[in-house]
Short mmCIF file of C-alpha atoms in Angstrom, two decimals:
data_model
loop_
_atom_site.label_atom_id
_atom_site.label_comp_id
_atom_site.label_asym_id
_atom_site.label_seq_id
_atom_site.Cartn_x
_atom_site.Cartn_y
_atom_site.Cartn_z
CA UNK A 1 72.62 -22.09 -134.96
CA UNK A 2 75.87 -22.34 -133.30
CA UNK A 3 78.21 -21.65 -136.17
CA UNK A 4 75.48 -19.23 -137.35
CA UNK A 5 76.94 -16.86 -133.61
CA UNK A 6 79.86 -17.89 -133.97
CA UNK A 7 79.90 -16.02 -137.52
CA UNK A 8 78.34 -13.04 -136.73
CA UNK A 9 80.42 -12.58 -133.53
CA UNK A 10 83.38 -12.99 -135.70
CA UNK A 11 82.18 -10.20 -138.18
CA UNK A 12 81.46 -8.01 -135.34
CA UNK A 13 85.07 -8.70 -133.84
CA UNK A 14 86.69 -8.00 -137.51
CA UNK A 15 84.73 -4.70 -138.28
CA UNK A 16 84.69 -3.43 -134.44
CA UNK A 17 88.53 -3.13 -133.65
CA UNK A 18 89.50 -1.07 -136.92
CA UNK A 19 86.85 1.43 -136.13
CA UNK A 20 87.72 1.73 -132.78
CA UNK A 21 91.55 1.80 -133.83
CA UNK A 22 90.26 4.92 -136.81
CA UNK A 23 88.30 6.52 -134.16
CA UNK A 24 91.39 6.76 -131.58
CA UNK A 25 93.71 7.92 -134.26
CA UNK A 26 91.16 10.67 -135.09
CA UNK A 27 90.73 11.98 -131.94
CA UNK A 28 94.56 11.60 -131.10
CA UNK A 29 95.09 13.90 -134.16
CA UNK A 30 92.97 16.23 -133.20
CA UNK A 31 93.66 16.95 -129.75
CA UNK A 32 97.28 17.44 -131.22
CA UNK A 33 95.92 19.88 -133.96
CA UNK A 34 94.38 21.38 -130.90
CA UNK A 35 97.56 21.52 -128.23
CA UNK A 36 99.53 23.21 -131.09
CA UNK A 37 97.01 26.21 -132.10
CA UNK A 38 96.48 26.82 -128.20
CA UNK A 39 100.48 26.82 -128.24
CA UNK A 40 100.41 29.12 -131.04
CA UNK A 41 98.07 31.83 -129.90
CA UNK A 42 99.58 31.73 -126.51
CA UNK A 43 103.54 32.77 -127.77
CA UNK A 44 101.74 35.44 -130.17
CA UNK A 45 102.50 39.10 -128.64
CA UNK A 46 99.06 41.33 -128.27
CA UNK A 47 100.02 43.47 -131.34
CA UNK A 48 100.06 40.18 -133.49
CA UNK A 49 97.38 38.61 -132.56
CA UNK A 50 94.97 41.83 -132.96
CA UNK A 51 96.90 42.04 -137.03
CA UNK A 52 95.42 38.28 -137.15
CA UNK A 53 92.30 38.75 -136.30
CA UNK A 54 91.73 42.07 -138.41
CA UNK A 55 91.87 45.06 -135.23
CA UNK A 56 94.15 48.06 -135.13
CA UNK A 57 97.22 47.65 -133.74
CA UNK A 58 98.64 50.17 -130.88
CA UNK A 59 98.32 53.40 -131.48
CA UNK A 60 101.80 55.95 -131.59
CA UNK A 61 101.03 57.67 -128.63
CA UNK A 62 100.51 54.27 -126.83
CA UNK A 63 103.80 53.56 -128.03
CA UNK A 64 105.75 56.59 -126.57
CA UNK A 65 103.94 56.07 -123.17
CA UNK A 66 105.38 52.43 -123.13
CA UNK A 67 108.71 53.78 -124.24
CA UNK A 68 108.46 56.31 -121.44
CA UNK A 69 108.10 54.78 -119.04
CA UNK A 70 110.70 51.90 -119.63
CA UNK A 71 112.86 51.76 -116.40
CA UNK A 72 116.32 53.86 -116.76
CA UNK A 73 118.89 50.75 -117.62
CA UNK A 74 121.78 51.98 -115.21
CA UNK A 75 121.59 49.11 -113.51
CA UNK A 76 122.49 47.04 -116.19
CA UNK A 77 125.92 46.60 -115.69
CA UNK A 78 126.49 45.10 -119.74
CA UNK A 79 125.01 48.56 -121.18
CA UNK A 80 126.95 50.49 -118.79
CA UNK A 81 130.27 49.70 -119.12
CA UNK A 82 129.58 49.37 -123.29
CA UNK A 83 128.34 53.22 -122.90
CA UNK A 84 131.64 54.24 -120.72
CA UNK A 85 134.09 52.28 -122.92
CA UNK A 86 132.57 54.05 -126.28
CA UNK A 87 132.81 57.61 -125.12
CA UNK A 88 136.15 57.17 -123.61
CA UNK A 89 137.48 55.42 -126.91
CA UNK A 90 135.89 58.02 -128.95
CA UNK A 91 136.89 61.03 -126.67
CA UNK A 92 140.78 59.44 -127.09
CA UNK A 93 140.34 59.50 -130.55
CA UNK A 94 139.31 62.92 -130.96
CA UNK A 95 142.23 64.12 -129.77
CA UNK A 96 143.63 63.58 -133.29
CA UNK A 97 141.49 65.95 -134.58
CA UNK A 98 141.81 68.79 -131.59
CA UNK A 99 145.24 68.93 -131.05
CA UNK A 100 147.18 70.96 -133.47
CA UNK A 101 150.34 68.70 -133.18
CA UNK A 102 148.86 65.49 -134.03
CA UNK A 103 146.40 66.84 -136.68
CA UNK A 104 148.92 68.84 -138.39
CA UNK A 105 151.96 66.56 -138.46
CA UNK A 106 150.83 63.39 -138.15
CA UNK A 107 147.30 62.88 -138.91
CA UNK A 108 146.93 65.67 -141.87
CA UNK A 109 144.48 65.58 -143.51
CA UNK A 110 142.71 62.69 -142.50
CA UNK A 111 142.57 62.98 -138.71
CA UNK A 112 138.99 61.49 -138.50
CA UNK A 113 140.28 58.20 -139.67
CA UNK A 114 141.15 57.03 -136.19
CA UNK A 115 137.65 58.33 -134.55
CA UNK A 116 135.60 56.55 -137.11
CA UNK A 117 137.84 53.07 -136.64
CA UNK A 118 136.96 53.46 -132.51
CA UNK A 119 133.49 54.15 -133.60
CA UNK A 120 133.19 50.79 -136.16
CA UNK A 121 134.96 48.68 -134.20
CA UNK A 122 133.44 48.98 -130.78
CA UNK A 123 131.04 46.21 -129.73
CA UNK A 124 129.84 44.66 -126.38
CA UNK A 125 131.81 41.77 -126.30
CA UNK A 126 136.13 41.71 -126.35
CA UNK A 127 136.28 38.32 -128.80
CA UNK A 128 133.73 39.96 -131.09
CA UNK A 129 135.27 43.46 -130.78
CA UNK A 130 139.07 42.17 -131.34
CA UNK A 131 137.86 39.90 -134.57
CA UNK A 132 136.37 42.77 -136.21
CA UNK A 133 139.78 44.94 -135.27
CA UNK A 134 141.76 42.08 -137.28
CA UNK A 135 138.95 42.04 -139.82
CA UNK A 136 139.14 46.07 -140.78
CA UNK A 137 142.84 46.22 -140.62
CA UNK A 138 143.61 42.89 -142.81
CA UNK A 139 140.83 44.92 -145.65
CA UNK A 140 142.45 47.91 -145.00
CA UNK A 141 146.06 46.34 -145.99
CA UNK A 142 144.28 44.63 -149.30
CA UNK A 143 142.81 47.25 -150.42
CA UNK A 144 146.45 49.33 -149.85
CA UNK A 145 148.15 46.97 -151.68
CA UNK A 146 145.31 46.62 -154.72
CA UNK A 147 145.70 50.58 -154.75
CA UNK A 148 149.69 50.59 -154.95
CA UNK A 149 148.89 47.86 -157.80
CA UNK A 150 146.64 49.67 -160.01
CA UNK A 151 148.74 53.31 -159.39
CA UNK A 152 151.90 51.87 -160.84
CA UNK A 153 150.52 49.59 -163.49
CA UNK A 154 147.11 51.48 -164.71
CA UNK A 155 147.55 55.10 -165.78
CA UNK A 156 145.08 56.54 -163.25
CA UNK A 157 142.15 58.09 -165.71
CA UNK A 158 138.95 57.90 -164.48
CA UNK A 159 137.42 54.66 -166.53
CA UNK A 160 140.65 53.34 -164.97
CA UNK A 161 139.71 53.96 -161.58
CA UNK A 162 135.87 52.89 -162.52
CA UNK A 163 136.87 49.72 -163.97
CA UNK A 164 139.95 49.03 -161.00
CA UNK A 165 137.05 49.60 -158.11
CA UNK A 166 134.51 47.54 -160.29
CA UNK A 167 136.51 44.83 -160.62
CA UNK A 168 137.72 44.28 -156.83
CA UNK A 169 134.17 44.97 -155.66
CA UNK A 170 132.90 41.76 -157.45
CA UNK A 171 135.95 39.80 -156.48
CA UNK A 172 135.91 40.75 -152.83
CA UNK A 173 131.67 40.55 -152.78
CA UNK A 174 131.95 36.89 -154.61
CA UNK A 175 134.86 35.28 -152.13
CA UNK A 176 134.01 36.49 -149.10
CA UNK A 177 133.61 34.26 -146.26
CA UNK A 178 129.54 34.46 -145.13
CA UNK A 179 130.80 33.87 -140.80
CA UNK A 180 133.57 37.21 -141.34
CA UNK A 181 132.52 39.23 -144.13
CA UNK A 182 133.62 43.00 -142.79
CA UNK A 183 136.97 42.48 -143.87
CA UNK A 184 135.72 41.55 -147.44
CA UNK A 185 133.38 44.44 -147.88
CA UNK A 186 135.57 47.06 -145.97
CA UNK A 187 138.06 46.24 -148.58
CA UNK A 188 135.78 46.43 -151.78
CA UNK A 189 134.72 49.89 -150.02
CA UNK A 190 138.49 50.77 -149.25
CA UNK A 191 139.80 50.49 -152.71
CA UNK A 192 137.50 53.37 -153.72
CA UNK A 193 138.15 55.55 -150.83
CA UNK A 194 141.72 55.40 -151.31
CA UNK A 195 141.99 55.79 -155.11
CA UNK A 196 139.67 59.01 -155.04
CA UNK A 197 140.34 60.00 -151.55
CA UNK A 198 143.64 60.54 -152.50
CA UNK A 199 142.84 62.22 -155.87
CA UNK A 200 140.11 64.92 -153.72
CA UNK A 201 142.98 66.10 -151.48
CA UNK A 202 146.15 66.55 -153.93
CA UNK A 203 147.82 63.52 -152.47
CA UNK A 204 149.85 60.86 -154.42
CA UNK A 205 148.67 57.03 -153.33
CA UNK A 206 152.60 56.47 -152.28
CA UNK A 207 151.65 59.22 -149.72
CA UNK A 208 147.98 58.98 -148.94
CA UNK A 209 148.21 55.07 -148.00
CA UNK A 210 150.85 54.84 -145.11
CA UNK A 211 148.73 57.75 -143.97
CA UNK A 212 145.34 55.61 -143.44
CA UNK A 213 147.03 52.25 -142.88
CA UNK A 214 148.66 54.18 -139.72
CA UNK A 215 145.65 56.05 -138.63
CA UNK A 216 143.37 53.04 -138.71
CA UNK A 217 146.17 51.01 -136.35
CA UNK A 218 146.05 54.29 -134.22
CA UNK A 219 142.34 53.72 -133.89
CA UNK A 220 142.36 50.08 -133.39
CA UNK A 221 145.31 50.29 -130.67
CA UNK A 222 143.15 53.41 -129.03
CA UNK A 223 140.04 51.11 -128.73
CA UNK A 224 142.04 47.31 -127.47
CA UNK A 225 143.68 50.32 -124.53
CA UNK A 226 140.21 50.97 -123.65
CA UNK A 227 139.04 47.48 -123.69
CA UNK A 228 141.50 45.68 -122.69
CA UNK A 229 143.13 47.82 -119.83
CA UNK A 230 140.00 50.08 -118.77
CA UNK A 231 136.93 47.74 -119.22
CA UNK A 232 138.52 44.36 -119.18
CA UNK A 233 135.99 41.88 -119.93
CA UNK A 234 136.34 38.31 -121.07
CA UNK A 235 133.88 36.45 -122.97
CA UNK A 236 136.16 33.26 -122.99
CA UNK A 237 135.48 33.24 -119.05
CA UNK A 238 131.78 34.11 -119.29
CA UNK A 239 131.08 31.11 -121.63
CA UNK A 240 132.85 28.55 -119.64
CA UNK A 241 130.93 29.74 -116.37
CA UNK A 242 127.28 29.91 -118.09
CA UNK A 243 127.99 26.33 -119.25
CA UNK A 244 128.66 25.07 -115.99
CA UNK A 245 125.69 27.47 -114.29
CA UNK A 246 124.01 25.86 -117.47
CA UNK A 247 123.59 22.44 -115.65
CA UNK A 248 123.30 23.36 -112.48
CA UNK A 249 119.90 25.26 -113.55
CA UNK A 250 119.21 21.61 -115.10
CA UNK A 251 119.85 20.27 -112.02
CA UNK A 252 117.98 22.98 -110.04
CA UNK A 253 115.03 22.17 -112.90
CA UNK A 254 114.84 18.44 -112.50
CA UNK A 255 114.81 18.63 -108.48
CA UNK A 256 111.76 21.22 -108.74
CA UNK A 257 110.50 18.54 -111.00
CA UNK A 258 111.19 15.65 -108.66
CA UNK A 259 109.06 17.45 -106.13
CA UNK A 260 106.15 18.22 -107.98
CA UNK A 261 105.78 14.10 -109.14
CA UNK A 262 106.12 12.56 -105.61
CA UNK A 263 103.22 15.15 -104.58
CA UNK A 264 101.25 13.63 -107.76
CA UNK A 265 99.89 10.26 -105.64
CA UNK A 266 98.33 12.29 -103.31
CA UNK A 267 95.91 13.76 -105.91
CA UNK A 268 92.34 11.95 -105.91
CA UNK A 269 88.85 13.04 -107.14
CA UNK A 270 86.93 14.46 -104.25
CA UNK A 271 83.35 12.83 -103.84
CA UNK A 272 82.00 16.77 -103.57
CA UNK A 273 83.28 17.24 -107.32
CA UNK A 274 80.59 18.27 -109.85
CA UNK A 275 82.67 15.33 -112.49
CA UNK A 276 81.25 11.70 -111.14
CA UNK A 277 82.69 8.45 -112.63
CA UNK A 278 80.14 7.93 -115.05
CA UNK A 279 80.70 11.57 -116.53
CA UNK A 280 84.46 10.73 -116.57
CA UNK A 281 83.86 7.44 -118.29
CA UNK A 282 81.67 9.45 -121.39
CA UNK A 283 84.18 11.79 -121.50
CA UNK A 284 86.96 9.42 -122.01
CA UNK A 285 84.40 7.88 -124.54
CA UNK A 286 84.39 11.14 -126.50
CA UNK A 287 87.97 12.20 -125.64
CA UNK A 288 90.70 9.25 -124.73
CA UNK A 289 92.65 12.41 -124.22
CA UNK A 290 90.10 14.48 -122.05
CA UNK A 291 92.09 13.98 -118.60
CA UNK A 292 95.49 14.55 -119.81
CA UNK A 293 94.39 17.82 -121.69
CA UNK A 294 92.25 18.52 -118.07
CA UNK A 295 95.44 18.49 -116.21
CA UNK A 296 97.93 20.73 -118.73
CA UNK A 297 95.00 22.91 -118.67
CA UNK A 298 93.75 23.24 -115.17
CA UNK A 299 97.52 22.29 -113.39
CA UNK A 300 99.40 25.52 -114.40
CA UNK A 301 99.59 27.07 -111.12
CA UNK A 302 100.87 24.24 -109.60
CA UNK A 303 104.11 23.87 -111.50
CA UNK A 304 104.76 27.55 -111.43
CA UNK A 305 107.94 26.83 -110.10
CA UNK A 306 109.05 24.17 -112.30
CA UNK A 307 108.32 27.10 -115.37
CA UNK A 308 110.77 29.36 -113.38
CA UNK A 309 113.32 27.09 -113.26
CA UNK A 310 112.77 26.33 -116.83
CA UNK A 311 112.89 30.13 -117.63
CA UNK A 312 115.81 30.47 -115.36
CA UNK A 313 117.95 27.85 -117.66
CA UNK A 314 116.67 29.13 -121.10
CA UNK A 315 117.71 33.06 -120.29
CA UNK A 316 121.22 30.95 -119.07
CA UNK A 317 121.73 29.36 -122.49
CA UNK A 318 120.69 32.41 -123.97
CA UNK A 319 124.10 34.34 -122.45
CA UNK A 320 126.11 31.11 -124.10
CA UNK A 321 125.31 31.37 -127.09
CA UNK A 322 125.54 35.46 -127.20
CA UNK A 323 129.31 34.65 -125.99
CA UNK A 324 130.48 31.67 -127.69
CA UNK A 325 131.85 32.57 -131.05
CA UNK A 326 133.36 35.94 -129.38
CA UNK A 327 134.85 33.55 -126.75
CA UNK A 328 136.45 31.39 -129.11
CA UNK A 329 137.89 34.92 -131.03
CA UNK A 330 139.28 36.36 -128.01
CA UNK A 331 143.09 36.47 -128.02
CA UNK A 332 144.53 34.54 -125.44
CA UNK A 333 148.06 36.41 -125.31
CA UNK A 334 149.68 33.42 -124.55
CA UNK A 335 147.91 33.79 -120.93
CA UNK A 336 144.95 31.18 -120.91
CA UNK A 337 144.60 27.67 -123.11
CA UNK A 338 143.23 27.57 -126.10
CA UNK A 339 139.88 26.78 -126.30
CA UNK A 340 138.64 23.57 -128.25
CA UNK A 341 136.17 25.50 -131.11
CA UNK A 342 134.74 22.30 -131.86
CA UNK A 343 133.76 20.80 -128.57
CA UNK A 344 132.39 24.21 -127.25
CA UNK A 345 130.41 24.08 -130.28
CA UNK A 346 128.95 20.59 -129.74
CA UNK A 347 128.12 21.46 -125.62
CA UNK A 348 125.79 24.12 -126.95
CA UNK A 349 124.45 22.10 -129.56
CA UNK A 350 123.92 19.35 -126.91
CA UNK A 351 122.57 21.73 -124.27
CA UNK A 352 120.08 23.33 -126.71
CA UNK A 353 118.73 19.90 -127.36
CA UNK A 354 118.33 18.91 -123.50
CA UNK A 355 116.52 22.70 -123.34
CA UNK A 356 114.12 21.59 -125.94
CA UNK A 357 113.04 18.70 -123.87
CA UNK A 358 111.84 21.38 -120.56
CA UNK A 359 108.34 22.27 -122.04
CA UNK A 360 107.74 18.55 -122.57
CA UNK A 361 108.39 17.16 -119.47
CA UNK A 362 106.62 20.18 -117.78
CA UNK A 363 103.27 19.46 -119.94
CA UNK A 364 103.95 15.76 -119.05
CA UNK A 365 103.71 16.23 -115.52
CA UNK A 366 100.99 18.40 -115.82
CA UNK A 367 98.54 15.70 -117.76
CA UNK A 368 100.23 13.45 -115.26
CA UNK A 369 98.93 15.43 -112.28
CA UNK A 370 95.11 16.54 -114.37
CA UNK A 371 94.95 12.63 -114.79
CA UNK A 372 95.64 11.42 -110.71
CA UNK A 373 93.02 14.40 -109.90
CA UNK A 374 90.55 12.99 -112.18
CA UNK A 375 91.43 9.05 -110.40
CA UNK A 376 89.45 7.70 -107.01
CA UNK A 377 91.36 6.88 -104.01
CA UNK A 378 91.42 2.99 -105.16
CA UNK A 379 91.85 3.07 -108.79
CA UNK A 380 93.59 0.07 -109.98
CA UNK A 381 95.44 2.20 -112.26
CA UNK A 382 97.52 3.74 -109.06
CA UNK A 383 99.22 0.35 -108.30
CA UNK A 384 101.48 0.81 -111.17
CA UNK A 385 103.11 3.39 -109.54
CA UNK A 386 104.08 5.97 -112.63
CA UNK A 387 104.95 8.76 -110.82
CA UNK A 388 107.14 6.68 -108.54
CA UNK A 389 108.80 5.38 -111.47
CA UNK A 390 109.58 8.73 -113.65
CA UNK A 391 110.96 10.02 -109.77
CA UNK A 392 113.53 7.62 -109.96
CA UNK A 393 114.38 8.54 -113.51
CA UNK A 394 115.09 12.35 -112.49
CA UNK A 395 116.95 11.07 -109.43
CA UNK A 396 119.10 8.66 -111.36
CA UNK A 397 119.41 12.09 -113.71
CA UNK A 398 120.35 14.27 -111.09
CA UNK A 399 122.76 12.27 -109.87
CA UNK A 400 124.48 12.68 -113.53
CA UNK A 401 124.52 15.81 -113.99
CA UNK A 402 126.33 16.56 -109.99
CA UNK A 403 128.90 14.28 -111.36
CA UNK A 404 129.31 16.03 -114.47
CA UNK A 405 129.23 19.64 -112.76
CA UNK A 406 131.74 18.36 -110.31
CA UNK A 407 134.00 17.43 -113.41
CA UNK A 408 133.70 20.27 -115.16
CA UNK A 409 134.60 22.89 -111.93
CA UNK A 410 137.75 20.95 -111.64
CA UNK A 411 138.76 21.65 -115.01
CA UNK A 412 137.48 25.25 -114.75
CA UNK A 413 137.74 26.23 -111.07
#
């Protein structure tokens, strides 16, 4: 009779534990599956989530009102001084075309050319501006010189021309660099201008392109006036303070966070709540993950600060990477050191990567906190002493990143 039990214990044992270990894994996957459509359908904006589910999306009208009554941007100091420094480089320019001595003897009969280089050229940021500047004159050049080419070797019919423009196009299109492509296509675009440009207004090439070349360096030198001396604005020294700011909104982040887990211990289940111990233990039954998914439901409005110092950070590295590749263009004029491309590069990378980890450790603490409010005052489970323990990780990691902000203002004071 003995080994008889001890058999069919045995069996029990052996077909017990993998159903137990299928049924974890199951619900595991699911409340996963879950987490990530409640995710979804809370980053989806109220027009796309009525397209999904079939209604009409906002009506015109609806959409003027809106637009209405959008707040006037003056105080936005980035849209202002763009606005001021494209009508003043524009208004410059058009002084090429109103007065009679430079439209007549120098800029005849192409006096728009240096308005519509202000007008291409002009963006929000110096490095990005001054790269595209360097970008339309170097295609402006090529196409010159393939122009001076094909009018001294190529009798100038108009397959000639046809074939010349075809040619270049696919050559300039095909080679061109994908991170600074305006200088290819303004010179597959150039070549065309220039061969019947010159042909429309009785002008040899000889004479039409010194004309351009100069009126296009009028326009670009008219614009880096305006930006450089009347709207200075450096994008090299934006990106090197947003980095820094970058960690110090870490910093502020993980302190917020600090605070919010040594208040976790003090959470309990009140003996007035409508969830007694034996509900909790079916639940758990049902659910393994029912008081982790309680808290990141239920536990918002307690770590409404951490999300603002999480939102806080993200619009930070936002403004780093809208000025890093402009930062790393912008010509330092022998005036400032160089800046290492590479390693810039790599901080953001790095950054991005330590941003991506914020939502985590914010739903973390808040399945930390649903699961201590779902505990009684002597649960055995409390003598471990987790949120103690992930307290001294932040500590230990906000003692880093002083030390590294402390380095980093001495090499950038």
């Amino acid at each position: 009779v003995k080994l008889i039990n001890e058999d069919i214990d045995t069996h029990i044992e052996s077909t017990t534990a993998p159903l137990i270990r299928v049924r974890v894994i199951f619900n595991s996957c699911y409340a996963f599956v879950a987490e990530l459509v409640d995710q979804i359908e809370a980053s989806m904006s109220p027009g796309e989530e009525s397209a999904l589910n079939g209604e009409d999306t906002v009506s015109t009208w609806s959409y003027v009102q809106s637009l209405v009554s959008t707040p006037w941007p003056w105080g936005d100091w980035t849209q202002r001084r763009f606005s001021l420094k494209s009508a003043l480089g524009l208004g410059l320019a058009t002084l090429w075309v109103s007065i009679p001595l430079l439209r007549e003897n120098i800029a005849h009969p192409n006096s728009v050319w240096p308005g519509l280089t202000v007008a291409s050229v002009t963006l929000g940021t110096t490095g990005a501006a001054f790269q595209k500047c360097i970008d339309r004159l170097w295609g402006t050049l090529i196409a010159a010189a393939v122009s001076l080419i094909v009018g001294t070797f190529v009798s100038l019919g108009e397959i000639a021309k046809i074939l010349a423009v075809g040619a270049f196009t696919f050559v300039a299109i095909f080679f061109r660099n994908p991170k600074r492509p305006y200088a290819y296509n303004y010179a597959a675009t150039s070549l065309g201008s220039i061969l019947y440009g010159s042909f429309d207004i009785n002008l040899g090439i000889d004479d039409y392109v010194p004309n351009r070349i100069t009126l296009i360096f009028v326009g670009i030198v008219t614009f880096l006036v305006v930006e450089v001396l009347l709207f200075p604005r450096s994008s090299r020294t934006i990106m090197q303070a947003k980095s820094i700011q970058f960690f110090e909104d870490t910093e502020q982040f993980l302190t917020e966070a600090r605070k919010i887990i040594e208040s976790i211990p003090l959470l309990y289940r009140h003996d007035s709540s409508d969830v007694t111990q034996r509900d909790v233990e079916v639940l758990l039954v049902e659910d393994p993950l029912w008081m982790l998914r309680q808290g990141q439901k239920e536990m918002t409005h307690l770590a409404d600060g951490l999300c603002s110092a999480s939102e806080v950070a993200k619009m930070t590295m936002s403004e780093v990477s809208a000025e890093l590749e402009p930062g790393i263009s912008e010509p330092d004029l022998g005036l400032a050191a160089t800046l290492n491309a590479e390693g810039y590069r790599y901080l953001l990378r790095e950054q991005k990567k330590c941003l991506a980890q914020f939502p985590i450790l914010i739903s973390s603490i808040q399945s930390l906190m649903g699961y201590y409010s779902n505990l009684e005052r002597e649960d055995p489970v409390r003598s471990l002493h987790w949120p103690m323990i992930l307290s001294g990780i932040l500590s230990k990691s906000i003692y880093q990143l002083c030390a590294c902000c402390d380095g980093l203002r001495a090499v950038f004071p």
